[in-house]
Short mmCIF file of C-alpha atoms in Angstrom, two decimals:
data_model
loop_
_atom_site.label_atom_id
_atom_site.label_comp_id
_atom_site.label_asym_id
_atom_site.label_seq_id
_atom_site.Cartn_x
_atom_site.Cartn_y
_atom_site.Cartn_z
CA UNK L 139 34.23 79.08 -17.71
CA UNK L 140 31.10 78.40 -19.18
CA UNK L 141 27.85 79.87 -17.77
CA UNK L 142 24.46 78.67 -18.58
CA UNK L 143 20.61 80.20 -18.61
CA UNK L 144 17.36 79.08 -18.34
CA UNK L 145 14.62 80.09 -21.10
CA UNK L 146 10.70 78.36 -21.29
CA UNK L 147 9.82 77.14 -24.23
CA UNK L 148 7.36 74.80 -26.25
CA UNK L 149 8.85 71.65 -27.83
CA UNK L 150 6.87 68.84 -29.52
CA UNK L 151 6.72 65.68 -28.47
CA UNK L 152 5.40 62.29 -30.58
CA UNK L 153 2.25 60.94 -28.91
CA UNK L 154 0.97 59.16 -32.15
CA UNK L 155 2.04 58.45 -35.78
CA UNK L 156 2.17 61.56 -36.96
CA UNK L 157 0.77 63.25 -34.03
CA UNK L 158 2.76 65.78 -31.78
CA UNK L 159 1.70 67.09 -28.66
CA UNK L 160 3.50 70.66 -27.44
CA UNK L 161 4.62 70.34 -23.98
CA UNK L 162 5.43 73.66 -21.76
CA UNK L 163 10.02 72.72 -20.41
CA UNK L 164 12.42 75.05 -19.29
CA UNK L 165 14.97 74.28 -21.28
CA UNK L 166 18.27 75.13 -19.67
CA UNK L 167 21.42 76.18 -22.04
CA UNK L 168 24.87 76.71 -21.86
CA UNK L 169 25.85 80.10 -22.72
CA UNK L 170 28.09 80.80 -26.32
CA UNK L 171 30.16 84.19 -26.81
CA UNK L 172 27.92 85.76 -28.73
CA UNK L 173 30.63 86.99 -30.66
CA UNK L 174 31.62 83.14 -31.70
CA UNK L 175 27.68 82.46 -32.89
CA UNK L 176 28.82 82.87 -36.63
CA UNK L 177 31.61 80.46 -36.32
CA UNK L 178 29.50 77.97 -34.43
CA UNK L 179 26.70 77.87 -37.06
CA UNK L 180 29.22 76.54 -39.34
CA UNK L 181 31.18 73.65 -39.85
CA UNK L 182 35.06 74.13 -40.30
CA UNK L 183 34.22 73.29 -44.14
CA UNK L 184 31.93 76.22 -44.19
CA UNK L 185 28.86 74.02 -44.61
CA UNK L 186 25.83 75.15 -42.15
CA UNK L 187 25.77 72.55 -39.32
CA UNK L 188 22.03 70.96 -38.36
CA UNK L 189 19.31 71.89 -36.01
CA UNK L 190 20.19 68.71 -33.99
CA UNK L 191 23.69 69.30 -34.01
CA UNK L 192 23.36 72.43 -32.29
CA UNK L 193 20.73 71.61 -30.15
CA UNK L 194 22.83 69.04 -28.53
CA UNK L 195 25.79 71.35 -28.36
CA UNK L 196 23.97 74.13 -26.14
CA UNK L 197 21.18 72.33 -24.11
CA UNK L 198 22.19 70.94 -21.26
CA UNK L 199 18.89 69.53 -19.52
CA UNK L 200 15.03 69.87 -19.61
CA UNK L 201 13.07 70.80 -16.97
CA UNK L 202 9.52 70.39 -15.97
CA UNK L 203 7.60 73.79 -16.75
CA UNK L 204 5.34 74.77 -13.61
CA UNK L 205 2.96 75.57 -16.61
CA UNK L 206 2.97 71.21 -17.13
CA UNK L 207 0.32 69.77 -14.52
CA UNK L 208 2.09 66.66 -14.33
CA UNK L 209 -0.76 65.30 -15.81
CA UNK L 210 -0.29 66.38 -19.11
CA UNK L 211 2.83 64.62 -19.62
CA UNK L 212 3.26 60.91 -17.42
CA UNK L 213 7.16 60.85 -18.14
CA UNK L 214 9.94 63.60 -17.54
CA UNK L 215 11.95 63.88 -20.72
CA UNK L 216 15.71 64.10 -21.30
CA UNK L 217 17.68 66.35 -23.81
CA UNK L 218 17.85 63.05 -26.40
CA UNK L 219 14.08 62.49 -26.05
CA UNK L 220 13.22 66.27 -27.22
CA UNK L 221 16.24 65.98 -29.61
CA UNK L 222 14.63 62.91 -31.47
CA UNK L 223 12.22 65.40 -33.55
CA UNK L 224 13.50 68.19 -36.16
CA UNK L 225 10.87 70.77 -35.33
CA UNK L 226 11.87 70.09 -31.55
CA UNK L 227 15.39 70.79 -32.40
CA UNK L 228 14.75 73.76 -34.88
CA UNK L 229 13.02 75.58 -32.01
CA UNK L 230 15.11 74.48 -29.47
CA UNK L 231 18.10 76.11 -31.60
CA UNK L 232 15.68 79.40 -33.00
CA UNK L 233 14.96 80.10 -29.12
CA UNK L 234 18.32 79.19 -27.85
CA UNK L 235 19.38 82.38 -30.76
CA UNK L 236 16.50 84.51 -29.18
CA UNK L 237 17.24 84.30 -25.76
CA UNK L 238 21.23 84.01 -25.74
CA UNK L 239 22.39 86.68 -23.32
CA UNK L 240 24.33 89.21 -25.91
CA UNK L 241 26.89 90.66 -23.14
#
């Protein structure tokens, strides 16, 4: 049964070449063992898996922040827009880590 959580967080979006804008989302995730974190930051090989790799494993949607006026940003995102970008990835993984209930 898999259970998921939701966690804010600030993910950078592209709004120019070379230009990122950080957007307030509640990213929503789906919950690991935290005893299985180890074996899922690895590939059966034993090389480390990517940012983007695990970032599409364990979030399951994006959701407007209350924070986000609506103004700020014209068009809701979806997991593959946010995924697009390393650093967006890298934090979604770094706070999916930080937050991951450890029961």
């Amino acid at each position: 049964m898999s259970t998921t959580f939701f966690c804010n967080l600030s993910v950078p979006i592209l709004v120019g070449e070379d230009r990122y804008k950080y957007i307030p989302v509640i990213g929503v995730f789906r919950s690991i063992p935290f005893e299985q974190i180890d074996e899922w930051v690895m590939h059966p090989d034993g090389r480390p898996r990517s940012d983007r790799e695990l970032a599409a494993e364990v979030l399951v949607e994006i959701r407007r922040s209350p924070e986000n006026s609506g103004q700020e940003v014209a068009r809701p995102f979806e997991v593959a827009d946010i995924l697009q970008l390393d650093r967006a990835a890298a934090i979604v993984v770094s706070t999916y880590l930080a937050a991951l209930p450890r029961v």
